[in-house]
XYZ file of N, CA and C in Angstrom:
861
model
N -33.883 44.753 19.426
C -31.910 44.288 19.741
C -31.891 43.279 18.805
N -32.381 41.791 18.518
C -32.461 40.902 18.343
C -32.048 40.876 16.091
N -32.957 42.554 15.940
C -32.427 42.572 14.370
C -31.729 42.905 14.514
N -30.796 43.663 15.185
C -29.186 43.849 15.469
C -27.975 43.170 15.604
N -28.914 42.153 16.319
C -27.262 40.969 16.830
C -27.256 40.211 15.996
N -28.497 39.396 14.360
C -27.846 39.356 13.303
C -26.519 39.087 12.553
N -27.463 41.279 11.726
C -25.807 41.267 11.148
C -24.185 41.570 12.167
N -24.871 41.408 13.145
C -23.076 41.704 14.716
C -22.949 39.535 13.818
N -23.417 39.127 14.473
C -23.470 37.997 14.578
C -22.598 37.592 12.579
N -23.227 37.856 12.697
C -22.789 37.510 10.717
C -21.233 38.924 10.237
N -22.004 39.828 10.709
C -20.030 39.666 11.128
C -18.676 39.420 11.482
N -19.979 38.933 13.181
C -18.311 37.581 14.198
C -17.793 37.148 12.869
N -18.775 36.325 11.913
C -18.215 35.286 11.077
C -17.569 35.671 10.490
N -17.216 36.928 9.614
C -17.759 36.769 8.061
C -15.775 36.563 9.077
N -15.676 38.122 9.852
C -14.180 38.641 10.545
C -12.999 36.822 10.810
N -14.160 36.425 11.451
C -13.343 35.113 11.609
C -13.238 33.823 10.836
N -12.991 34.533 9.111
C -12.772 33.613 8.103
C -14.598 32.422 8.284
N -15.009 32.008 8.473
C -15.957 31.514 8.641
C -17.022 30.944 8.379
N -17.303 31.292 6.785
C -18.911 30.984 6.778
C -19.873 30.459 6.521
N -21.306 30.992 7.536
C -22.019 30.019 6.945
C -21.894 28.780 7.010
N -21.973 28.897 5.732
C -21.536 27.257 4.158
C -20.357 26.497 5.488
N -19.303 26.974 5.511
C -18.273 26.406 6.491
C -18.906 25.192 7.723
N -19.633 26.696 8.314
C -20.167 26.425 9.854
C -20.165 25.729 9.527
N -21.814 25.549 9.007
C -22.544 24.107 8.904
C -22.281 22.517 8.136
N -21.146 22.535 7.350
C -20.610 21.619 6.819
C -19.598 20.770 7.860
N -18.964 21.977 7.936
C -18.006 21.463 9.245
C -19.345 20.428 10.419
N -19.820 21.329 10.839
C -20.575 21.205 12.411
C -21.484 19.028 11.932
N -21.913 19.859 9.660
C -22.634 17.976 9.547
C -21.131 17.138 10.440
N -20.237 17.411 9.146
C -19.406 16.742 9.642
C -19.152 16.328 10.784
N -18.963 16.720 11.597
C -18.838 15.652 13.603
C -20.383 15.410 13.586
N -20.848 15.470 13.243
C -21.817 14.685 12.641
C -21.993 13.485 12.870
N -21.383 13.703 11.688
C -21.296 11.688 10.616
C -20.363 11.507 11.974
N -19.164 12.105 11.549
C -18.125 11.739 12.760
C -18.667 10.583 13.408
N -19.550 10.858 14.786
C -19.702 10.859 15.791
C -21.257 9.715 15.575
N -21.703 9.621 14.055
C -23.352 8.893 13.794
C -22.810 7.479 13.358
N -21.056 7.540 13.005
C -20.678 5.994 12.637
C -21.305 5.095 12.949
N -20.353 5.850 14.538
C -21.117 3.983 15.331
C -22.089 3.463 14.933
N -23.369 4.110 14.640
C -24.851 3.144 14.281
C -25.108 1.816 13.153
N -23.861 2.801 11.797
C -23.105 1.330 11.009
C -23.054 0.514 12.016
N -21.965 1.133 12.677
C -20.877 -0.514 12.737
C -21.713 -0.881 13.644
N -22.766 -1.091 14.790
C -23.322 -2.018 15.357
C -25.051 -1.682 14.494
N -25.278 -1.512 13.674
C -26.477 -2.242 12.477
C -25.979 -3.918 12.725
N -27.409 -4.836 13.232
C -26.810 -6.716 13.024
C -28.046 -6.036 11.920
N -29.001 -5.404 11.520
C -29.858 -6.232 9.907
C -28.280 -5.008 8.321
N -27.627 -5.830 8.321
C -26.467 -5.968 6.750
C -27.249 -5.848 5.262
N -28.601 -6.315 5.480
C -29.205 -5.517 3.873
C -29.591 -3.747 4.305
N -29.361 -3.977 5.281
C -30.528 -2.199 6.010
C -29.276 -0.816 5.995
N -28.380 -1.738 6.315
C -26.520 -1.369 6.220
C -25.782 -0.931 4.852
N -26.165 -1.476 4.543
C -26.408 -1.501 3.350
C -26.688 -0.804 1.808
N -27.425 -0.537 1.958
C -28.695 0.671 1.304
C -28.212 1.784 1.744
N -28.229 1.828 3.854
C -27.813 3.206 4.233
C -26.458 3.591 3.909
N -25.399 2.667 4.201
C -24.255 3.714 3.152
C -24.075 3.728 2.221
N -24.494 2.872 0.669
C -24.591 3.241 -0.162
C -25.233 4.840 -0.117
N -25.729 5.568 0.095
C -26.063 6.252 -0.228
C -25.467 7.634 1.005
N -25.653 6.846 1.873
C -24.162 8.205 2.047
C -22.789 8.016 1.676
N -22.165 7.057 0.965
C -21.565 7.869 0.189
C -21.635 9.232 -1.436
N -22.273 8.590 -1.147
C -22.638 9.966 -2.278
C -22.928 11.258 -1.578
N -23.340 10.881 -0.603
C -23.693 12.061 0.412
C -22.271 13.200 0.696
N -21.238 12.414 1.526
C -19.907 12.408 1.887
C -19.071 13.056 0.230
N -19.606 12.255 -0.388
C -18.676 13.088 -1.494
C -19.096 13.938 -2.360
N -21.054 14.844 -2.016
C -21.853 16.095 -1.598
C -21.110 17.182 -1.460
N -20.440 16.864 -0.288
C -19.726 17.165 0.452
C -18.223 18.001 0.410
N -17.500 17.210 0.743
C -16.271 17.504 -0.500
C -16.310 18.685 -1.408
N -17.347 18.954 -1.931
C -17.478 19.314 -2.608
C -17.311 20.502 -3.172
N -17.820 20.515 -1.784
C -18.063 22.149 -0.481
C -16.419 22.394 -0.584
N -15.655 21.398 0.249
C -14.419 21.919 1.754
C -14.418 20.747 0.943
N -13.216 20.251 -0.699
C -12.526 19.151 -0.519
C -11.073 19.056 0.046
N -10.554 19.603 0.262
C -9.360 19.965 0.602
C -10.005 18.796 3.053
N -10.774 19.157 3.138
C -11.531 18.602 4.822
C -11.114 16.662 4.929
N -10.182 16.879 5.257
C -8.967 15.837 5.948
C -10.267 14.730 7.287
N -11.828 15.507 7.104
C -12.013 14.489 7.923
C -12.808 13.886 6.867
N -13.702 14.533 6.425
C -14.564 13.756 5.449
C -13.867 13.063 4.300
N -12.320 13.812 4.160
C -11.818 13.050 2.668
C -11.413 11.462 3.953
N -11.480 10.664 5.347
C -10.805 10.244 6.031
C -12.221 10.116 5.637
N -14.143 10.254 6.630
C -14.486 8.838 5.846
C -14.486 8.939 4.940
N -14.623 9.004 4.133
C -15.376 8.812 2.710
C -14.193 7.905 2.056
N -12.662 7.689 2.594
C -11.712 6.882 2.805
C -12.670 5.269 2.862
N -12.815 5.254 4.453
C -13.015 4.176 4.834
C -14.339 4.094 4.335
N -15.142 4.589 4.509
C -16.613 4.533 4.067
C -16.445 2.943 2.231
N -15.516 4.110 1.402
C -15.645 3.474 0.293
C -15.032 2.343 -0.111
N -13.806 1.380 0.539
C -12.988 0.590 1.177
C -13.296 -0.465 1.895
N -14.773 0.009 3.278
C -14.847 -1.460 4.554
C -16.415 -1.051 3.338
N -17.671 -0.204 2.201
C -18.607 -1.110 2.115
C -17.366 -2.190 0.707
N -16.629 -1.457 -0.353
C -16.793 -2.753 -1.030
C -15.872 -3.416 -1.102
N -15.091 -4.267 0.407
C -14.666 -4.822 1.186
C -15.873 -5.956 1.674
N -17.203 -4.882 2.121
C -17.589 -6.087 3.252
C -19.040 -6.769 1.521
N -19.374 -5.904 0.986
C -20.507 -5.817 -0.245
C -20.100 -6.343 -1.444
N -18.643 -5.322 -1.889
C -18.734 -4.851 -3.600
C -18.763 -6.931 -3.951
N -17.295 -6.949 -3.194
C -15.457 -7.216 -3.725
C -16.595 -8.815 -3.961
N -17.228 -9.329 -2.901
C -17.492 -10.605 -3.380
C -18.175 -11.358 -4.697
N -19.198 -10.379 -5.148
C -20.155 -10.459 -6.735
C -20.353 -9.399 -7.787
N -19.003 -8.269 -7.338
C -18.967 -7.960 -8.140
C -17.297 -7.177 -8.673
N -16.176 -8.402 -9.223
C -15.346 -7.634 -8.982
C -14.862 -6.784 -9.652
N -15.353 -6.237 -10.971
C -14.999 -5.286 -11.723
C -15.802 -3.460 -11.444
N -16.685 -3.717 -11.109
C -17.261 -2.755 -9.972
C -16.378 -2.700 -8.762
N -16.200 -3.454 -7.671
C -15.145 -3.380 -7.056
C -13.909 -2.975 -6.910
N -12.993 -2.865 -8.049
C -12.351 -2.184 -8.322
C -12.076 -0.924 -8.557
N -13.342 -0.486 -9.383
C -13.278 0.929 -8.768
C -13.360 1.535 -8.058
N -14.244 1.155 -7.309
C -14.460 1.520 -6.345
C -13.700 2.147 -4.990
N -12.530 0.362 -5.476
C -11.362 0.442 -4.376
C -10.826 1.544 -4.441
N -10.075 1.872 -5.840
C -9.817 3.008 -6.521
C -10.223 4.612 -5.908
N -11.539 4.796 -5.483
C -12.018 6.081 -4.855
C -11.258 5.765 -3.645
N -11.465 4.326 -2.934
C -11.132 5.010 -1.288
C -9.955 4.864 -1.444
N -9.326 4.625 -2.354
C -8.076 4.649 -1.929
C -7.170 6.069 -2.238
N -7.737 6.924 -3.227
C -7.828 8.091 -3.597
C -8.353 9.321 -2.315
N -9.672 8.955 -2.186
C -9.713 9.654 -0.967
C -9.185 9.388 0.692
N -8.586 8.435 0.357
C -7.242 8.323 1.733
C -5.486 8.470 1.319
N -5.523 9.190 0.060
C -4.472 9.770 -0.456
C -4.697 11.382 -0.146
N -5.424 11.275 -0.095
C -5.579 12.964 -0.252
C -6.176 13.853 1.053
N -6.986 12.299 2.038
C -7.087 13.114 3.153
C -5.068 12.719 4.141
N -3.936 12.220 3.710
C -2.546 13.342 4.138
C -1.847 14.036 3.610
N -2.554 14.641 3.013
C -2.500 16.244 2.359
C -1.148 16.739 2.370
N -1.194 17.188 4.151
C 0.582 16.881 4.820
C 1.431 16.266 4.337
N 1.518 15.290 4.121
C 2.342 14.569 3.385
C 2.247 15.031 1.765
N 2.594 15.815 0.895
C 2.503 15.712 -0.064
C 3.356 14.753 -1.094
N 3.980 13.740 -0.627
C 5.165 12.669 -1.242
C 3.121 11.573 -0.998
N 3.033 11.161 0.250
C 1.777 10.017 0.369
C 0.563 10.667 -0.533
N 0.668 12.271 -0.481
C -0.619 12.383 -1.048
C -0.786 11.585 -2.642
N -0.128 12.483 -3.709
C 0.187 12.034 -4.472
C 1.446 10.051 -4.574
N 0.885 9.742 -3.673
C 1.805 8.491 -3.704
C 1.521 7.225 -5.333
N 0.311 7.663 -5.858
C 0.030 7.065 -6.798
C 0.705 7.541 -8.059
N 1.436 9.161 -8.119
C 2.685 9.202 -9.006
C 3.981 8.742 -8.491
N 4.249 8.462 -6.963
C 4.974 8.967 -7.110
C 5.953 8.062 -7.186
N 7.528 7.691 -7.138
C 8.101 6.312 -7.311
C 8.968 5.776 -5.811
N 8.627 4.755 -5.052
C 8.109 3.698 -4.450
C 9.763 4.330 -3.045
N 10.647 5.345 -3.410
C 11.417 6.781 -2.599
C 10.819 6.681 -1.661
N 10.427 6.983 -2.835
C 10.184 8.950 -2.230
C 8.308 8.506 -1.240
N 8.319 7.692 -1.736
C 6.974 7.658 -0.763
C 7.495 6.693 0.585
N 9.247 6.007 0.697
C 9.475 5.756 1.995
C 9.893 6.392 2.696
N 9.941 7.554 2.171
C 11.063 8.935 3.225
C 9.631 9.551 3.365
N 8.964 9.883 2.967
C 8.349 10.735 3.560
C 7.079 9.069 4.641
N 7.060 8.311 4.844
C 6.067 6.956 5.873
C 7.296 7.703 6.313
N 8.697 7.399 6.443
C 9.291 7.782 7.409
C 8.759 8.615 8.613
N 8.683 9.775 8.137
C 7.758 11.426 8.948
C 6.692 11.142 9.472
N 5.847 9.494 9.400
C 4.390 9.807 9.529
C 4.111 9.324 11.159
N 3.069 10.840 11.304
C 3.420 10.021 12.743
C 1.222 9.092 12.798
N 1.782 9.102 14.249
C 1.258 8.553 14.633
C -1.217 8.277 14.524
N -1.278 10.357 14.081
C -2.323 11.135 13.883
C -2.809 10.000 11.952
N -1.719 9.769 11.653
C -1.992 9.307 10.013
C -2.011 8.283 9.611
N -2.364 6.733 11.387
C -2.229 5.398 10.408
C -3.721 5.689 9.666
N -4.421 6.151 10.304
C -6.401 5.810 10.007
C -6.032 5.955 8.649
N -5.306 7.477 7.900
C -5.240 7.741 5.983
C -5.011 6.598 5.137
N -3.814 6.107 6.815
C -2.815 5.267 5.468
C -3.022 4.121 5.839
N -3.610 3.934 6.251
C -4.792 2.456 6.937
C -6.167 2.109 5.511
N -6.587 2.714 5.410
C -7.594 3.338 4.771
C -6.689 3.183 3.263
N -5.653 3.809 2.526
C -5.231 4.214 1.619
C -4.881 2.898 1.465
N -3.899 2.106 2.300
C -4.451 1.141 1.882
C -4.430 -0.715 1.451
N -4.973 -0.301 1.843
C -6.096 -1.328 2.438
C -6.123 -1.154 1.140
N -7.967 -0.253 0.524
C -8.482 0.206 -0.440
C -7.487 0.023 -1.624
N -6.239 0.275 -1.562
C -5.314 0.114 -2.807
C -4.660 -1.233 -2.824
N -4.231 -1.792 -2.253
C -4.203 -3.096 -2.830
C -5.580 -4.498 -3.003
N -6.373 -3.641 -3.200
C -7.661 -4.019 -2.775
C -7.892 -3.325 -4.256
N -8.095 -3.359 -4.606
C -7.925 -2.780 -6.166
C -6.820 -2.772 -6.775
N -5.831 -3.430 -6.864
C -4.530 -3.949 -7.328
C -4.961 -5.222 -6.889
N -5.659 -6.595 -6.237
C -5.779 -7.697 -6.204
C -7.477 -7.821 -7.336
N -7.426 -7.273 -7.183
C -8.457 -7.474 -8.722
C -8.252 -6.956 -10.205
N -6.447 -6.417 -9.945
C -6.219 -6.393 -11.505
C -4.314 -7.282 -11.284
N -4.577 -7.912 -11.802
C -3.263 -8.914 -10.860
C -3.449 -9.526 -13.371
N -4.261 -8.574 -14.101
C -3.771 -8.355 -15.611
C -3.202 -7.526 -15.471
N -2.562 -6.660 -14.903
C -2.060 -5.137 -15.354
C -1.680 -4.598 -15.152
N 0.490 -5.393 -15.394
C 1.941 -4.897 -14.760
C 2.023 -3.922 -14.366
N 1.164 -2.578 -14.604
C 1.201 -1.182 -13.964
C 0.536 -1.167 -12.266
N -0.313 -2.095 -12.706
C -1.044 -1.356 -10.739
C -1.035 -2.606 -9.748
N 0.090 -3.836 -10.800
C 0.498 -4.628 -9.969
C 1.956 -4.069 -9.741
N 2.862 -3.189 -10.185
C 4.038 -2.635 -9.561
C 3.854 -1.848 -8.559
N 2.303 -1.942 -8.782
C 1.723 -0.409 -7.339
C 2.462 -0.810 -5.997
N 2.067 -2.120 -5.743
C 1.695 -3.239 -4.737
C 2.681 -2.609 -3.399
N 4.017 -2.922 -3.747
C 4.990 -2.065 -2.476
C 5.174 -0.961 -2.572
N 4.101 -0.039 -3.066
C 3.882 1.128 -2.115
C 2.574 0.607 -1.425
N 1.787 0.260 -1.649
C 0.170 -0.181 -0.873
C 1.039 -1.355 0.462
N 1.790 -1.926 0.399
C 2.291 -2.506 1.726
C 3.735 -2.156 2.416
N 4.270 -0.613 1.651
C 5.175 0.338 2.544
C 3.468 1.087 2.955
N 2.781 1.273 3.514
C 1.996 1.994 3.421
C 1.113 1.756 4.838
N 0.861 0.220 5.173
C 0.657 -0.747 5.577
C 1.120 -1.166 6.987
N 2.671 -1.358 6.383
C 3.565 -1.123 7.751
C 3.854 -0.125 8.467
N 3.801 0.910 7.780
C 4.007 2.128 8.097
C 2.861 2.294 9.583
N 1.536 2.009 9.167
C 0.270 1.766 9.509
C 0.109 1.478 10.986
N 1.138 0.383 10.233
C 0.964 -1.525 11.926
C 2.597 -0.688 12.743
N 3.301 0.118 12.540
C 4.276 0.357 13.062
C 3.718 1.747 13.853
N 2.848 1.757 14.087
C 2.519 3.570 14.302
C 0.834 3.354 15.044
N 0.436 2.551 15.037
C -0.780 1.288 15.810
C -1.623 0.934 14.981
N -1.116 -0.297 16.114
C -1.434 -2.251 15.566
C -2.229 -2.611 15.730
N -3.043 -2.045 16.650
C -4.739 -2.747 17.621
C -5.775 -1.783 16.317
N -5.359 -0.393 15.086
C -6.273 -0.539 14.297
C -7.481 -0.516 13.662
N -8.520 -0.252 13.819
C -9.631 -0.827 13.203
C -9.412 -2.752 14.029
N -9.641 -2.692 14.892
C -9.399 -4.362 15.566
C -8.621 -5.636 15.206
N -7.329 -5.080 15.072
C -5.620 -5.810 14.387
C -5.397 -5.515 13.110
N -6.255 -4.684 12.219
C -6.454 -4.636 11.547
C -4.575 -4.869 10.268
N -4.522 -4.460 10.620
C -3.163 -4.807 9.934
C -2.008 -5.891 9.613
N -2.099 -6.432 10.946
C -1.618 -7.728 11.004
C -2.835 -8.620 10.434
N -3.953 -8.358 9.905
C -5.132 -9.420 9.472
C -4.098 -8.303 8.147
N -4.691 -7.473 7.113
C -3.614 -7.633 6.431
C -2.415 -8.469 5.816
N -1.977 -7.760 7.183
C -0.009 -9.206 6.534
C -0.548 -10.574 6.888
N -2.056 -10.839 7.064
C -1.225 -12.463 7.293
C -2.614 -12.377 6.011
N -3.387 -11.898 5.381
C -3.803 -11.787 4.004
C -2.650 -12.325 2.666
N -2.079 -11.202 3.269
C -1.246 -10.555 2.613
C 0.256 -12.257 1.798
N 0.850 -11.968 3.176
C 1.511 -13.462 3.386
C 1.436 -14.596 2.817
N -0.589 -14.875 3.053
C -0.975 -16.423 3.041
C -1.211 -16.209 1.336
N -1.370 -15.294 0.848
C -2.312 -15.417 -0.874
C -0.940 -15.180 -1.974
N 0.073 -14.882 -1.624
C 1.044 -15.401 -2.529
C 1.558 -16.146 -2.260
N 2.437 -16.242 -3.185
C 4.067 -18.407 -4.074
C 4.549 -16.921 -3.228
N 5.636 -18.416 -2.447
C 6.671 -17.856 -2.169
C 8.023 -17.471 -2.902
N 7.697 -16.731 -4.263
C 9.104 -15.941 -5.232
C 7.777 -15.099 -5.364
N 7.463 -14.629 -5.306
C 6.863 -13.533 -4.676
C 6.871 -13.019 -3.576
N 7.629 -13.598 -2.208
C 7.047 -13.026 -0.638
C 5.731 -13.816 -0.165
N 5.451 -14.406 -0.594
C 4.926 -15.038 -0.254
C 5.356 -15.945 1.012
N 4.441 -16.240 2.183
C 5.324 -16.763 3.244
C 3.850 -17.233 4.080
N 3.913 -18.799 4.270
C 2.954 -19.530 5.524
C 3.131 -18.958 6.679
N 4.615 -19.427 6.540
C 4.373 -18.917 8.255
C 4.213 -17.320 8.850
N 5.224 -16.666 8.043
C 3.579 -15.171 8.528
C 2.930 -14.589 7.930
N 2.368 -15.556 7.623
C 1.117 -14.818 7.433
C 0.440 -15.524 9.085
N 0.779 -17.379 9.209
C -0.235 -17.477 10.509
C 0.356 -16.290 11.353
N 1.618 -15.864 11.563
C 2.204 -15.528 13.259
C 1.294 -13.842 13.021
N 0.777 -12.900 11.692
C 0.085 -12.410 11.725
C -1.588 -12.035 11.840
N -1.470 -13.626 11.802
C -3.122 -14.160 12.282
C -2.801 -13.881 13.275
N -2.265 -15.410 14.438
C -2.545 -14.498 15.903
C -1.925 -13.924 17.232
N -1.741 -12.282 16.064
C -1.615 -11.613 16.409
C -2.827 -11.013 16.375
N -3.049 -10.703 15.518
C -4.476 -9.952 15.340
C -5.650 -10.619 16.134
N -5.372 -11.989 16.284
C -6.864 -12.238 17.271
C -6.736 -12.093 18.714
N -4.780 -11.850 19.084
C -4.393 -12.155 20.827
C -4.880 -10.181 21.053
N -5.388 -9.386 20.339
C -5.201 -7.677 20.032
C -7.061 -7.916 20.881
N -7.091 -8.597 19.660
C -8.977 -8.264 19.930
C -9.933 -9.734 20.952
N -8.290 -10.066 21.182
C -8.878 -11.142 21.608
C -9.828 -12.359 21.694
N -10.146 -12.493 20.907
C -10.546 -13.859 19.502
C -11.687 -13.531 19.698
N -12.176 -11.663 19.578
C -13.285 -11.606 19.813
C -14.261 -11.944 18.214
N -13.205 -10.845 16.752
C -13.840 -9.974 15.529
C -13.592 -11.383 14.569
N -14.983 -11.766 14.258
C -14.590 -12.333 13.644
C -14.943 -12.573 12.343
N -14.646 -11.407 11.293
C -13.975 -11.001 10.219
C -12.823 -12.643 10.820
N -11.775 -11.644 11.626
C -10.247 -12.316 11.351
C -10.528 -13.523 11.445
N -11.173 -14.936 11.862
C -11.201 -16.103 11.209
C -12.305 -15.801 9.926
N -12.134 -15.601 9.596
C -12.700 -15.665 8.019
C -12.058 -14.947 6.928
N -11.118 -14.433 7.809
C -10.016 -14.489 6.309
C -8.663 -15.373 6.521
N -8.487 -16.164 7.724
C -8.121 -16.810 7.915
C -7.945 -17.666 7.368
N -8.889 -18.290 7.429
C -9.896 -19.453 6.726
C -9.827 -19.678 5.327
N -9.928 -18.875 4.952
C -9.894 -18.241 3.227
C -8.733 -18.049 2.536
N -7.875 -17.657 3.224
C -6.147 -17.418 2.810
C -5.394 -18.022 2.892
N -5.209 -18.379 4.750
C -4.482 -19.254 5.808
C -4.757 -20.310 5.108
N -5.460 -20.903 5.802
C -5.871 -22.576 6.169
C -5.883 -23.074 4.039
N -6.648 -21.936 3.159
C -6.688 -23.147 1.914
C -4.638 -22.780 1.829
N -4.446 -21.678 1.856
C -3.031 -21.810 1.161
C -1.656 -22.908 1.652
N -2.688 -23.644 3.277
C -1.473 -24.414 3.700
C -2.217 -26.294 3.315
N -3.734 -25.361 2.616
C -5.117 -26.954 2.193
C -5.017 -27.461 3.236
N -5.637 -27.182 4.459
C -5.845 -27.686 6.295
C -8.025 -27.506 6.481
N -7.662 -28.612 5.317
C -9.345 -28.623 5.003
C -10.567 -28.561 6.570
N -8.840 -29.452 7.669
C -9.832 -29.019 8.995
C -9.872 -28.170 10.336
N -8.981 -27.491 9.450
C -8.305 -25.419 10.062
C -9.529 -24.948 9.126
N -9.611 -24.858 8.296
C -11.183 -24.491 7.324
C -12.338 -24.237 8.044
N -12.649 -25.601 8.300
C -14.208 -25.806 8.759
C -13.869 -25.016 10.348
N -12.809 -26.169 11.499
C -13.296 -25.170 12.764
C -13.093 -23.765 12.727
N -12.582 -22.976 11.617
C -12.582 -21.399 12.124
C -13.576 -20.349 11.176
N -14.609 -21.249 10.423
C -15.451 -21.061 9.798
C -16.813 -21.366 10.610
N -16.665 -22.875 11.204
C -17.856 -23.223 12.164
C -17.597 -21.886 13.602
N -16.456 -21.499 14.161
C -16.858 -21.287 15.137
C -16.867 -19.304 14.756
N -17.509 -19.279 13.838
C -17.880 -17.295 13.138
C -18.941 -17.829 13.084
N -19.155 -18.503 13.272
C -21.249 -19.644 12.406
C -21.410 -19.143 13.795
N -21.175 -20.122 14.912
C -21.120 -20.420 16.494
C -20.901 -19.134 17.608
N -20.243 -18.205 17.251
C -20.018 -17.056 17.223
C -21.144 -16.091 17.653
N -21.343 -15.449 19.419
C -22.434 -14.250 18.995
C -21.613 -13.212 18.383
N -22.806 -11.451 18.122
C -22.251 -11.589 16.932
C -22.309 -10.235 18.155
N -20.658 -8.606 17.285
C -21.164 -7.436 18.345
C -19.837 -7.591 19.649
N -19.421 -8.783 19.872
C -18.439 -9.010 21.141
C -18.121 -8.381 20.930
N -17.727 -7.330 20.445
C -16.322 -5.846 20.473
C -17.216 -4.226 20.051
N -17.674 -4.237 21.038
C -18.036 -2.541 19.971
C -17.787 -1.481 19.035
N -18.593 -1.124 18.253
C -18.183 -1.549 16.777
C -17.934 -2.412 15.968
N -17.942 -3.563 16.086
C -17.133 -4.631 15.374
C -19.003 -5.646 15.137
N -19.938 -5.707 15.721
C -21.709 -5.333 14.918
C -21.781 -5.726 13.167
N -22.106 -5.003 12.854
C -21.621 -4.908 11.323
C -21.033 -5.729 11.784
N -19.646 -5.567 11.353
C -18.596 -6.450 10.248
C -19.108 -8.390 10.685
N -19.501 -7.689 12.598
C -20.002 -9.580 12.702
C -20.727 -10.540 11.772
N -21.974 -9.611 11.565
C -23.009 -10.224 10.923
C -22.096 -10.614 10.002
N -21.625 -9.731 8.805
C -21.544 -9.769 7.695
C -20.031 -10.879 7.552
N -19.464 -11.234 9.121
C -18.424 -12.343 8.209
C -19.359 -14.327 8.369
N -20.080 -13.499 9.939
C -21.120 -14.808 9.920
C -21.785 -15.450 8.439
N -22.092 -13.844 7.399
C -22.804 -14.399 5.783
C -21.608 -15.072 4.973
N -20.596 -14.832 5.301
C -19.662 -14.871 4.331
C -18.547 -16.076 4.580
N -19.349 -17.239 5.806
C -18.800 -18.146 6.244
C -19.974 -19.217 5.805
N -20.099 -18.274 5.743
C -21.039 -19.750 5.461
C -21.214 -20.630 3.392
N -20.684 -19.172 3.627
C -20.109 -19.283 1.406
C -19.686 -19.717 1.617
N -18.335 -19.778 2.168
C -17.419 -19.889 2.203
C -17.260 -21.822 2.185
N -18.183 -22.712 3.154
C -17.917 -23.267 4.037
C -19.020 -24.484 2.380
N -20.059 -23.448 1.959
C -20.710 -24.404 0.257
C -19.929 -24.667 -0.701
N -18.433 -24.162 -0.444
C -17.505 -23.779 -1.001
C -16.250 -24.412 -0.934
N -15.819 -25.770 -0.286
C -15.029 -25.815 0.069
C -14.975 -26.754 -0.695
N -15.663 -27.718 -1.424
C -15.168 -29.155 -1.912
C -14.400 -28.194 -3.972
N -14.792 -26.602 -3.368
C -14.204 -26.004 -4.757
C -12.383 -26.241 -4.451
N -12.808 -25.347 -3.097
C -10.853 -25.024 -2.200
C -9.622 -25.759 -2.262
N -10.161 -26.861 -1.592
C -9.733 -28.106 -1.290
C -9.796 -29.685 -2.328
């Protein structure tokens, strides 16, 4: 009876259009989604760095079996963007640029149901904006990570006119993510715009007042418990307005606050503490 059941099960899978490989891949993908919390809550930043690096290649290997798997694509976009921001950008900008581009491309592929968005890197701004109007709340994570990674790559490619010319598309995507889900990733869209407005000269759209407002909104969304928000405000806004007292106060708050006050933020908080300490040592060069 058991021997007869095996062919029957295989036939059922075949008839349903689901191969054993596909079933295994989708089961693995589900486990990875649920297991992501283990990375987010890791207090040892070096252990997390090593684990995430190996995970990046594992996810890419899975994508070879199912290139259009939206969940895997989104996991890849978040992993590449987050890993690059947390660990690579400050230490190796040239390498970070390439990793950000990979994260961007995975994020755009996750938006495949909107062709102009999935191919945004080759589309004119007008086509991207028209497609963004049709985006819905479930698209917010892919929009966020695509725009986050894209803008990161552009920031590290300021000597490339072609790369800088794409910035309006990345900004438009983040604006739509902000409209669809302001709370996503600890107020991430507001933090993005806080950095965006503080890091640009006024003649190119920079606006310190808008930057301050977005940082304040992000803090309200997380009840002031997300430590990386203070690091970004110090690094970009406080430096832009040359307020050393604010700079020191924000970073000292990070150093003195407990990590992991918000679920899913322990690792980022621990790295925020490391970045805060490094920035405080560079204060004389920034003011």
